Tab-separated table of C-alpha atoms and ligand atoms in Angstrom:
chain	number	residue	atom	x	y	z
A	1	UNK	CA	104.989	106.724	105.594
A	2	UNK	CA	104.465	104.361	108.630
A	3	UNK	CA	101.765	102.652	107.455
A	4	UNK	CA	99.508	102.704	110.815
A	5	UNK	CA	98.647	99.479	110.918
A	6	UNK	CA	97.147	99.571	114.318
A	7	UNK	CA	93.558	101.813	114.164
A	8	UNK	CA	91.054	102.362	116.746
A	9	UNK	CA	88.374	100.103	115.841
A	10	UNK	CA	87.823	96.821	118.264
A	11	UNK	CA	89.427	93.586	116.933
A	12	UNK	CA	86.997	91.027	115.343
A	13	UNK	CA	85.430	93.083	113.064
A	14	UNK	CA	83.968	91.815	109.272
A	15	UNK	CA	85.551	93.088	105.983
A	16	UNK	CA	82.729	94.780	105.264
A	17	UNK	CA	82.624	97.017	108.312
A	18	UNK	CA	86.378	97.812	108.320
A	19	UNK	CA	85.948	99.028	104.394
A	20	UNK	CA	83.788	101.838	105.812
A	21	UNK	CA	85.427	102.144	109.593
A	22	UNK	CA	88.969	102.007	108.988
A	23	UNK	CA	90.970	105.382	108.830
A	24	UNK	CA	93.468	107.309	109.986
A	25	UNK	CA	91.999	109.561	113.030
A	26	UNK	CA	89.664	111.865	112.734
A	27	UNK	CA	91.321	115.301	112.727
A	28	UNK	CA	90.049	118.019	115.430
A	29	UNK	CA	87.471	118.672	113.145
A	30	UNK	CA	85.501	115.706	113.373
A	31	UNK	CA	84.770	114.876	110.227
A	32	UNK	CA	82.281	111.894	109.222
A	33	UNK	CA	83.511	111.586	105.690
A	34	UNK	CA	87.539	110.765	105.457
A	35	UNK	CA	89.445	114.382	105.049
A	36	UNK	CA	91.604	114.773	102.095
A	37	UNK	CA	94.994	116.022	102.427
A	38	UNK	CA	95.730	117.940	99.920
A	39	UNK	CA	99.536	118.626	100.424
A	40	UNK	CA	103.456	118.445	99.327
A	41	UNK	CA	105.199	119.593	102.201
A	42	UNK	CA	104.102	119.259	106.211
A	43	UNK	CA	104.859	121.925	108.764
A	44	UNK	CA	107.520	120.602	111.820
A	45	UNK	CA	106.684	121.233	115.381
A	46	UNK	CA	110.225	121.558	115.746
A	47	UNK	CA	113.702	120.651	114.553
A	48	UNK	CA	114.242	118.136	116.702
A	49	UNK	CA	110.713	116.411	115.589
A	50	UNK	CA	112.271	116.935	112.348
A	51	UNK	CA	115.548	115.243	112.652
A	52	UNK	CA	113.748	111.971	114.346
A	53	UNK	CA	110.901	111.739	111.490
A	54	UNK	CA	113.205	112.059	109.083
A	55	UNK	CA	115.759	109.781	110.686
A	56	UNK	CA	112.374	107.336	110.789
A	57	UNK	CA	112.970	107.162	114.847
A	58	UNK	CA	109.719	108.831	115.182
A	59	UNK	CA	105.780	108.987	113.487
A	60	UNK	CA	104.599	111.399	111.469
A	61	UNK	CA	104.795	112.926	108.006
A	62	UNK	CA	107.999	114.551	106.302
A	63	UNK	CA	106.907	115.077	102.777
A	64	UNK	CA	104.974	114.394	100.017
A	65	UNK	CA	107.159	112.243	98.181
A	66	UNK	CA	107.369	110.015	101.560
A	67	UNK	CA	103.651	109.669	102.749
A	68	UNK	CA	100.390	111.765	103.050
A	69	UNK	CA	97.739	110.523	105.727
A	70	UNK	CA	95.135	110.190	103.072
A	71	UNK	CA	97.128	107.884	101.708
A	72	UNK	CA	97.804	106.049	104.868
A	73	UNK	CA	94.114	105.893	105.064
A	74	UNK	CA	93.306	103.524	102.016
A	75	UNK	CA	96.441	101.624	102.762
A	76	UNK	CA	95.105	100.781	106.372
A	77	UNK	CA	91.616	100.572	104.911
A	78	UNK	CA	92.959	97.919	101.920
A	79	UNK	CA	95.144	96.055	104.810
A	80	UNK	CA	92.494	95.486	106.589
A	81	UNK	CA	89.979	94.421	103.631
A	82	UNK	CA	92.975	92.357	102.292
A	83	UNK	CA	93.736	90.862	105.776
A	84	UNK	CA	97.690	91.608	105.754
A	85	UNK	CA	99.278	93.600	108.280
A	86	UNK	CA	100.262	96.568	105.808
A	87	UNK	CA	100.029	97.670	102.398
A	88	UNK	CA	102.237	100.441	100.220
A	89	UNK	CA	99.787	102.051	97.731
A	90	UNK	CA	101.887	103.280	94.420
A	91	UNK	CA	100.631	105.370	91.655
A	92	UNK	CA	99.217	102.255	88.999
A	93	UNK	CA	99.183	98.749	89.101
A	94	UNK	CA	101.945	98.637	87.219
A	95	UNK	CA	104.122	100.734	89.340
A	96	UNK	CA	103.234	98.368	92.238
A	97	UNK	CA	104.595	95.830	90.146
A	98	UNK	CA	107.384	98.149	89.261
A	99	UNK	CA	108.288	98.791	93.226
A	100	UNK	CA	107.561	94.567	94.044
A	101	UNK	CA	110.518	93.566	91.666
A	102	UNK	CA	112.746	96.735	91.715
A	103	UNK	CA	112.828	96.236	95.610
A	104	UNK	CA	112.880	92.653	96.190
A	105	UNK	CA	115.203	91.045	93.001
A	106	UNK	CA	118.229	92.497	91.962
A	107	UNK	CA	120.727	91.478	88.876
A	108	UNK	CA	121.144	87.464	88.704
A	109	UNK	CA	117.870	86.826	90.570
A	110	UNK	CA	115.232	85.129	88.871
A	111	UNK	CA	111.278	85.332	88.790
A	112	UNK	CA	108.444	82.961	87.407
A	113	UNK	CA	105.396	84.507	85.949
A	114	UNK	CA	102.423	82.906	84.015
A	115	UNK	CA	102.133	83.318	80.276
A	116	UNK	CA	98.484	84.476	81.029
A	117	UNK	CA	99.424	87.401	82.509
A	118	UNK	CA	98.509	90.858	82.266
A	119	UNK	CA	100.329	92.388	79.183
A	120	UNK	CA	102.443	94.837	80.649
A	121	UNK	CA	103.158	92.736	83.101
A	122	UNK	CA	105.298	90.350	81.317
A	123	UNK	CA	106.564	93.071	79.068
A	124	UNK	CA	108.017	95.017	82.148
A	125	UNK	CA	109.318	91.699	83.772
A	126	UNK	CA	110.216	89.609	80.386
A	127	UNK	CA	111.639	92.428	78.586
A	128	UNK	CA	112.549	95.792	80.528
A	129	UNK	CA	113.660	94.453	84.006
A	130	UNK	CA	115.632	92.193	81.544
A	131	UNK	CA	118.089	94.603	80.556
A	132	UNK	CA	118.882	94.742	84.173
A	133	UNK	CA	119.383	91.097	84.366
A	134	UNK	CA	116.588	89.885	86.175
A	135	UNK	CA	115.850	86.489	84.633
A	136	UNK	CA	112.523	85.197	84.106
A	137	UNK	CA	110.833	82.240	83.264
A	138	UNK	CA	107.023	81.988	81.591
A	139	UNK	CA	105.207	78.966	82.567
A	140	UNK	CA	101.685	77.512	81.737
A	141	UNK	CA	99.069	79.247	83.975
A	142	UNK	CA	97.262	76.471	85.526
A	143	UNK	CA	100.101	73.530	85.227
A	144	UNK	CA	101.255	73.587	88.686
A	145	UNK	CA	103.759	71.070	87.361
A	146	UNK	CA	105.433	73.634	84.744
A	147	UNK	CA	105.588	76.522	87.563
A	148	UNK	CA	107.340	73.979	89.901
A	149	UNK	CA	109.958	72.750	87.338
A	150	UNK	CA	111.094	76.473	86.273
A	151	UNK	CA	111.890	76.652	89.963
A	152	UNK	CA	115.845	77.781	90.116
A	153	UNK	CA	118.295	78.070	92.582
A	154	UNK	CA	117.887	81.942	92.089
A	155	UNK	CA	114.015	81.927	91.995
A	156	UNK	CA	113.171	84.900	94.533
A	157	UNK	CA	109.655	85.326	93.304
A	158	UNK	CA	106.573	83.277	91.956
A	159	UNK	CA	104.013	86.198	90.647
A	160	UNK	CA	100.655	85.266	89.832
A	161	UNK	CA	97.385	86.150	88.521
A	162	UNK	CA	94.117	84.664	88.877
A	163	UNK	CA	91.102	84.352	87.117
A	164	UNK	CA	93.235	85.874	84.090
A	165	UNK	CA	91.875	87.955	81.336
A	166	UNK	CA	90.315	87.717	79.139
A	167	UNK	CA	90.306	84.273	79.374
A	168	UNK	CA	89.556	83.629	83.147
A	169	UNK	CA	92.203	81.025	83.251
A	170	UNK	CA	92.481	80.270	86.861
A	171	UNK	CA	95.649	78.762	89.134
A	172	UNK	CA	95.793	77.423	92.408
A	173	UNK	CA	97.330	80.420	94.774
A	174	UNK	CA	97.677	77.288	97.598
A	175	UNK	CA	99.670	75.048	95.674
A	176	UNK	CA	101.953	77.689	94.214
A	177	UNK	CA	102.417	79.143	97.562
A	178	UNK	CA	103.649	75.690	98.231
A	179	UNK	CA	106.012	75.656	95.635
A	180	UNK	CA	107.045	79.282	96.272
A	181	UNK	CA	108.125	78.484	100.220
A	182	UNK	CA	109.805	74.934	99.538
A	183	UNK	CA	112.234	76.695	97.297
A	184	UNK	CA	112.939	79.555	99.570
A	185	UNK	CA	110.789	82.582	97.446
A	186	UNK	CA	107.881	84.323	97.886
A	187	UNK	CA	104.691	83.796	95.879
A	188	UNK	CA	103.081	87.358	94.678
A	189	UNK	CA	99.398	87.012	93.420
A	190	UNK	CA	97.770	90.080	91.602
A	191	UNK	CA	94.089	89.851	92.918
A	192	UNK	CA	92.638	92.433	90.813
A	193	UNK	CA	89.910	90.643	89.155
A	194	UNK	CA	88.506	88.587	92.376
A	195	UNK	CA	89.435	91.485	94.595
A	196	UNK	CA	89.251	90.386	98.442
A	197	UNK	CA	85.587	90.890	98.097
A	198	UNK	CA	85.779	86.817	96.451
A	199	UNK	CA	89.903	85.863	97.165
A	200	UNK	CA	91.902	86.716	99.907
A	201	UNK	CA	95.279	85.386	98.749
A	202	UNK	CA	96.823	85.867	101.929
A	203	UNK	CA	94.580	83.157	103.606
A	204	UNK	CA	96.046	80.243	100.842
A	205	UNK	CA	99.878	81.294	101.506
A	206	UNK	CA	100.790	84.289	99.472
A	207	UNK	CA	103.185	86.769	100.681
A	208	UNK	CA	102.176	89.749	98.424
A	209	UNK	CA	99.074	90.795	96.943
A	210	UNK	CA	99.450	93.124	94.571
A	211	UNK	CA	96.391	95.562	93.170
A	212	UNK	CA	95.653	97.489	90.086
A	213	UNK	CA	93.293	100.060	91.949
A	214	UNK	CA	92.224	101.293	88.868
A	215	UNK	CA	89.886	98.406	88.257
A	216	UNK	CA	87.324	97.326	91.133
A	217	UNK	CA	89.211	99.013	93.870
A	218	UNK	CA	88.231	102.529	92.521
A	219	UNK	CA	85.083	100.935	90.877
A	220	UNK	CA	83.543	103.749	88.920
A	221	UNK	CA	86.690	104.565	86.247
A	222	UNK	CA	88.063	107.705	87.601
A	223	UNK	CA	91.845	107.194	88.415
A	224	UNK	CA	94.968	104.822	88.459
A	225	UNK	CA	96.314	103.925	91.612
A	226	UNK	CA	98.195	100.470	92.774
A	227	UNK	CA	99.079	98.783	95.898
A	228	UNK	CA	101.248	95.732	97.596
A	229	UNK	CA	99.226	94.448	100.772
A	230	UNK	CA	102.262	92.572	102.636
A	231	UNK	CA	103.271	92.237	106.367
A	232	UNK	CA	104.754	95.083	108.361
A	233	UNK	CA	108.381	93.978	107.960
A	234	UNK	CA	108.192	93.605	103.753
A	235	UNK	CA	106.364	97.415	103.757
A	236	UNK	CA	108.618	98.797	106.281
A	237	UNK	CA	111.350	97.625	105.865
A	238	UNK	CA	111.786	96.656	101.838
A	239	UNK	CA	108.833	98.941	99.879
A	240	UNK	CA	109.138	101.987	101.863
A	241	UNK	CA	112.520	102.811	101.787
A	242	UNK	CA	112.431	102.386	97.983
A	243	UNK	CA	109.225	104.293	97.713
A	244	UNK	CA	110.671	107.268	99.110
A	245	UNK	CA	113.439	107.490	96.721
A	246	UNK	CA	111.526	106.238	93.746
A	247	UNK	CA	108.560	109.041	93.301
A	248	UNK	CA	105.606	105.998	93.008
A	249	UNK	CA	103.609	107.192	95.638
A	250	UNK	CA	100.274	107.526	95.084
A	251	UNK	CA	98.584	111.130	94.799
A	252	UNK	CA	96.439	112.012	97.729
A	253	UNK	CA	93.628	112.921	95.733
A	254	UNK	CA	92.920	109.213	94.052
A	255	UNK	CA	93.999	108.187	97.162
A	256	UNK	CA	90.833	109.439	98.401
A	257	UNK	CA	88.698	108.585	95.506
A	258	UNK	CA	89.507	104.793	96.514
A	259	UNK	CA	88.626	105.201	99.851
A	260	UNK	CA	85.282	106.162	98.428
A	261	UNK	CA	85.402	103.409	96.094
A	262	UNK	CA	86.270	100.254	98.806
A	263	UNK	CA	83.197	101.480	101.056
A	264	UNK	CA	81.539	99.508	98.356
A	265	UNK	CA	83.661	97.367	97.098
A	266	UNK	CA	81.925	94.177	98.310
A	267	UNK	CA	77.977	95.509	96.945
A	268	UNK	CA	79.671	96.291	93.694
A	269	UNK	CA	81.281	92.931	93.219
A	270	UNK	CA	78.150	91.008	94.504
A	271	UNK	CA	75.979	93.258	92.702
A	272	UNK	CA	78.411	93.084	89.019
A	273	UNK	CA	79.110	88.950	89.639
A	274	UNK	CA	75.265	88.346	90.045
A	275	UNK	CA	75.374	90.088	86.786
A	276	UNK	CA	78.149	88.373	84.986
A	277	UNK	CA	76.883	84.989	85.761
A	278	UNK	CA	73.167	85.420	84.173
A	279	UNK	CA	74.965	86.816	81.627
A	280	UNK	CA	77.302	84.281	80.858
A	281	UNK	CA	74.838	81.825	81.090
A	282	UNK	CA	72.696	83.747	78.350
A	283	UNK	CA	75.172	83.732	76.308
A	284	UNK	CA	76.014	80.618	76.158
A	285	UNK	CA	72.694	79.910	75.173
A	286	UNK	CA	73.209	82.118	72.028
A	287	UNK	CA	73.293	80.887	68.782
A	288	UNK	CA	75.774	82.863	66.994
A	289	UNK	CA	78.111	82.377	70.109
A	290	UNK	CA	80.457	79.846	69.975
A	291	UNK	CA	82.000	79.961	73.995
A	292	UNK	CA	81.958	81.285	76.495
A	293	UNK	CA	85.169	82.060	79.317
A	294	UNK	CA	83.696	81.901	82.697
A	295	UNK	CA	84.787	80.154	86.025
A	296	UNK	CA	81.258	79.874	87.205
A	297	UNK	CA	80.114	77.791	84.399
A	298	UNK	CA	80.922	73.866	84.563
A	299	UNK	CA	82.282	74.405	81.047
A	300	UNK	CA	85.477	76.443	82.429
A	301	UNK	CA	88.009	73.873	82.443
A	302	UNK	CA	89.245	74.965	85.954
A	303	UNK	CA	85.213	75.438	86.912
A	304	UNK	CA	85.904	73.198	90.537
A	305	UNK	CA	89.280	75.164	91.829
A	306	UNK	CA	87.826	78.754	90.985
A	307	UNK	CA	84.500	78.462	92.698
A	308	UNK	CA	86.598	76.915	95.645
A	309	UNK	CA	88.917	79.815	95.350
A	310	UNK	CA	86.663	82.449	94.559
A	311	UNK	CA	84.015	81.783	97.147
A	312	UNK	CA	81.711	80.547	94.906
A	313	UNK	CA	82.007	83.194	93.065
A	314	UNK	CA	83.175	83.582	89.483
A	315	UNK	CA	84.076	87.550	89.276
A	316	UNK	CA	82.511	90.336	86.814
A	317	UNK	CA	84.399	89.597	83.972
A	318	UNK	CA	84.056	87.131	81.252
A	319	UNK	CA	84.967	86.650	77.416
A	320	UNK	CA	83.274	85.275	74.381
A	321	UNK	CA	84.030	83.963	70.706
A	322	UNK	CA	81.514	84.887	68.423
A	323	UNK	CA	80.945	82.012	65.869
A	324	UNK	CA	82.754	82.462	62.219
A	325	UNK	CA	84.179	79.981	59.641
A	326	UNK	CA	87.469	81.682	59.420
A	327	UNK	CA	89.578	84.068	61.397
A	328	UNK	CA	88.430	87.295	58.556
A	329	UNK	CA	85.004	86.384	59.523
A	330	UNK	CA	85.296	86.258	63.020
A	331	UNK	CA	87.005	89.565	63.688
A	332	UNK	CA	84.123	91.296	61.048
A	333	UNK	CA	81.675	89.617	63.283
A	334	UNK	CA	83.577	90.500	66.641
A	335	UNK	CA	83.614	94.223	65.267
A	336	UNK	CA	80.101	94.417	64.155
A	337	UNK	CA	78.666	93.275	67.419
A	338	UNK	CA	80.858	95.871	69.021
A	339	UNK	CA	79.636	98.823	66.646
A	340	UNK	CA	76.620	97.967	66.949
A	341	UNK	CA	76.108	98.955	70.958
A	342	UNK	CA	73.481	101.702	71.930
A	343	UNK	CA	73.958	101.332	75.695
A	344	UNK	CA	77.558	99.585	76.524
A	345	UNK	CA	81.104	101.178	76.072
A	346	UNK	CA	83.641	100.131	73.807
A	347	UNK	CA	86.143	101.208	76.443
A	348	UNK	CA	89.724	99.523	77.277
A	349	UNK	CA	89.223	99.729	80.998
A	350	UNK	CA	87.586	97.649	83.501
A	351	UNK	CA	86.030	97.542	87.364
A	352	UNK	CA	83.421	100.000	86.145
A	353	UNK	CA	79.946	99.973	87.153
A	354	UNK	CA	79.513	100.584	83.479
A	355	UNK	CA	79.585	97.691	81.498
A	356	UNK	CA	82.854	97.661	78.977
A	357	UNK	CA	83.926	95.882	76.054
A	358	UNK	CA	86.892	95.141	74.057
A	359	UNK	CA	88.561	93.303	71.209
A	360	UNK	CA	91.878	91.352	72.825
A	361	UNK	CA	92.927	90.494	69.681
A	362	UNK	CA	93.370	94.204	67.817
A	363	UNK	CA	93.587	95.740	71.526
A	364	UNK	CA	95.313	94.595	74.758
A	365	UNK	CA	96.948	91.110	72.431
A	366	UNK	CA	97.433	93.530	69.446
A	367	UNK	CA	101.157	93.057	68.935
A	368	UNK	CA	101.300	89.351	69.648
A	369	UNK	CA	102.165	87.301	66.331
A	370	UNK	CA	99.092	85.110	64.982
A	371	UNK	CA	101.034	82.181	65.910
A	372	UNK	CA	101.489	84.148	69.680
A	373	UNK	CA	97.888	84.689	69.553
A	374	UNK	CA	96.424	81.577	69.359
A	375	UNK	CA	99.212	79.741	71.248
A	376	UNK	CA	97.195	81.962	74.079
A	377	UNK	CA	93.787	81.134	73.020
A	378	UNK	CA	92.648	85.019	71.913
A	379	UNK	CA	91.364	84.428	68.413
A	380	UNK	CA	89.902	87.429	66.075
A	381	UNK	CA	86.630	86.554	67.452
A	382	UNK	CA	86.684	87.276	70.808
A	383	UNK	CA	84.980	89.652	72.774
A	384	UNK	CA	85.816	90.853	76.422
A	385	UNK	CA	82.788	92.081	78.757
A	386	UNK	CA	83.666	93.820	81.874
A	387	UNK	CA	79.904	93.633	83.544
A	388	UNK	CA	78.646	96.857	85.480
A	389	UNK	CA	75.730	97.035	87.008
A	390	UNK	CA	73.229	97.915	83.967
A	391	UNK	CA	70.591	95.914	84.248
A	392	UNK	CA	70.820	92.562	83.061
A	393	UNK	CA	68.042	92.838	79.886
A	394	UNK	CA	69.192	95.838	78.407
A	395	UNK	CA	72.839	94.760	78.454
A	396	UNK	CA	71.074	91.438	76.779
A	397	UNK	CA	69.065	93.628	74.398
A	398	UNK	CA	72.180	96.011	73.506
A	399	UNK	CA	73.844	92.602	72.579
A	400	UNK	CA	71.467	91.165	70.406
A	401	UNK	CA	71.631	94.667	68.222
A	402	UNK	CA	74.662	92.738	66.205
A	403	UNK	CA	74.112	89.700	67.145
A	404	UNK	CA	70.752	89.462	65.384
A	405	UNK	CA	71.980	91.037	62.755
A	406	UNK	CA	75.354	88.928	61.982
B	501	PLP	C1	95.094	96.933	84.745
B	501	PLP	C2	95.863	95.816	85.310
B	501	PLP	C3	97.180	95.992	85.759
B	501	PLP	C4	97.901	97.311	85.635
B	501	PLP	O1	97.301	98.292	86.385
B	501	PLP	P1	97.316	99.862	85.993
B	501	PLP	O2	96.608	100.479	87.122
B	501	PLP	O3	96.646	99.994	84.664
B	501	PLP	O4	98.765	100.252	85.913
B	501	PLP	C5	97.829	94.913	86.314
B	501	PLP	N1	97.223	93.709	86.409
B	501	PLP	C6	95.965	93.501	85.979
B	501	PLP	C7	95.363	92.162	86.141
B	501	PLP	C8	95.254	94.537	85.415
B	501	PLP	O5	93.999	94.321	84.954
């Protein structure tokens, strides 16, 4: 609905205290924890009310379809964390993605995206929103260069993604914001693996940030949800309207699940990088490991820009080949290391305080061609670790299960 940007709380306040503090009002009730509205339809005052709310001319909800406070809550609260003016939350990352090019590109309009990208993110743009004749281009992650040449006179959008997975390939959000604005578009970044807790796009020049909140923003695995943090006019104007008639709203109930989850948003990713770094740095150190995909190590090859990017920080998710002599060998290896786990999850999800792993190459980069495959550096034996918050020797002990016995 009308995304309340404005709340109660004094101006000047830290991330970390708006995560907890910023809400909707509390209803007569006086409830500590955020209420959850739990509703389709919302009773008028009166039909004149009625007509103006649903003419927009005045606040307050219509029906479900169109906004439920709860929801209003976590957009404020992810606004605020994210440090736009408003955000639209949507029912999955990928219908935030969905609503972000529906809304903003029609037929004839072109968008550049990075070949690192999330999967379904350059099969919905590449291939679906193709048949509507929305061009697209697919450029080199971290070659500034390539993004700026694919610039057309019909470029509307530059979308984004940084660190990448699995690979943690990183780009550099300032310079392609630069690139977006000289040619008259609007750079998009998907922050879902820094989260604001490490990279606040917004601050570097992007116009959208868009969110998967089914990784970090939830936190602990329980439910899909999405989001676009933008200023007022892009929400109120562009998203909303489309929202309304579109059905991605998200439901109240995850809605308040990721309120929940952002209270500790910033612990978790301290807590989960911490982690993720000793543990990259372990494995390195492993003999049957031949790399390791990590921005905080000097051997990432964009190790300077991330840590400038990131805060310092390199994130809670990193990748790993284990060694073989041919590609058989590796994904044998790959899948014995992963069978043999006690502890961690073999588990195609990530952002959860339980530590995940997968195989790219039979999972997420499963229907690439070999020659696809490699072109994006996933070979047969790498693994992907999404670090929880387990602690750090029995994740290290639950490793060496296959690894010592390779
Ligand atoms: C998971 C993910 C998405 C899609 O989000 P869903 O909530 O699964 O729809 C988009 N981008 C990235 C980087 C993701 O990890």
């Amino acid at each position: 609905m009308k995304t309340t940007s404005q709340s109660q709380l004094p101006p000047g306040l830290h991330p970390e205290t708006l995560a907890v503090r910023t809400a909707i009002p509390r209803s007569q009730y006086g409830e500590n924890s955020e209420a959850l509205y739990l509703t389709s339809g919302y009773v008028q005052p009166d039909a004149h009310t009625s007509a103006q709310r649903f003419l927009g001319e005045e606040d307050g909800y219509t029906y479900g379809r169109a906004g439920n406070p709860t929801v209003t809550s976590f957009e404020m609260r992810l606004a605020a964390i994210e440090g736009t003016e408003s955000c639209m939350a949507t029912s999955s990352g990928m219908s935030a993605i969905m609503l972000m090019i529906f809304t903003l590109l029609k037929s004839g309009d072109h968008v550049i995206i990075s070949q690192s990208m999330f999967g379904s993110t350059i099969k919905l743009i590449g291939t679906e929103f193709a048949r509507f004749g929305v061009e697209s281009s697919i450029v080199a992650q971290s070659d500034v260069a390539a993004w700026k040449a694919a610039v057309r006179q019909n470029t509307k959008i530059l979308f984004a993604e940084t660190p990448t997975n699995p690979l943690t390939d990183v780009c550099d959000i300032q310079a392609l914001a630069d690139v977006a604005h000289n040619a008259g578009a609007l750079l998009a970044v998907d922050n879902c693996f820094a989260t604001p807790v490490l990279q606040r796009p917004i601050e570097m020049g992007a116009d959208i940030i868009m969110h998967s909140g089914t990784k970090y923003l939830d936190g602990q695995g329980r439910v899909m949800a999405g989001a676009l943090c933008a200023s007022e006019k892009l929400v109120k104007e562009k998203f909303l309207p489309v929202m309304k008639n579109s059905g991605l709203i998200l439901a109240p109930f995850n809605a308040w699940v990721l309120i929940k989850g952002l209270e500790t948003l910033d612990i978790r990713i301290r807590a989960q990088s911490a982690k993720a770094l000793e543990m990259a740095k372990w494995l390195e150190q492993q003999p049957q490991i031949a790399r390791v995909y990590y921005p905080s190590l000097p051997s990432h090859p964009q190790h300077e820009l991330a840590m400038k990017q990131m805060s310092g920080n390199g994130g809670a998710l990193l990748s790993f080949d284990v060694k073989a002599s041919s590609a058989e060998e590796a994904r044998q290896r790959a899948f014995h290391v992963l069978d043999s786990l006690q502890v961690l999850s073999l588990c195609t999800n990530l952002g959860d305080t339980k530590t995940l792993l997968t195989h790219p190459a039979s999972t997420s980069h499963g229907k690439l061609s070999d020659a696809q495959r490699s072109a994006a550096g996933i070979g047969q034996g790498m693994i992907r670790m999404a670090v929880g918050l387990e602690h750090v020797g029995d994740m290290q002990a639950d490793l060496l299960h296959g690894l010592n016995t390779l």
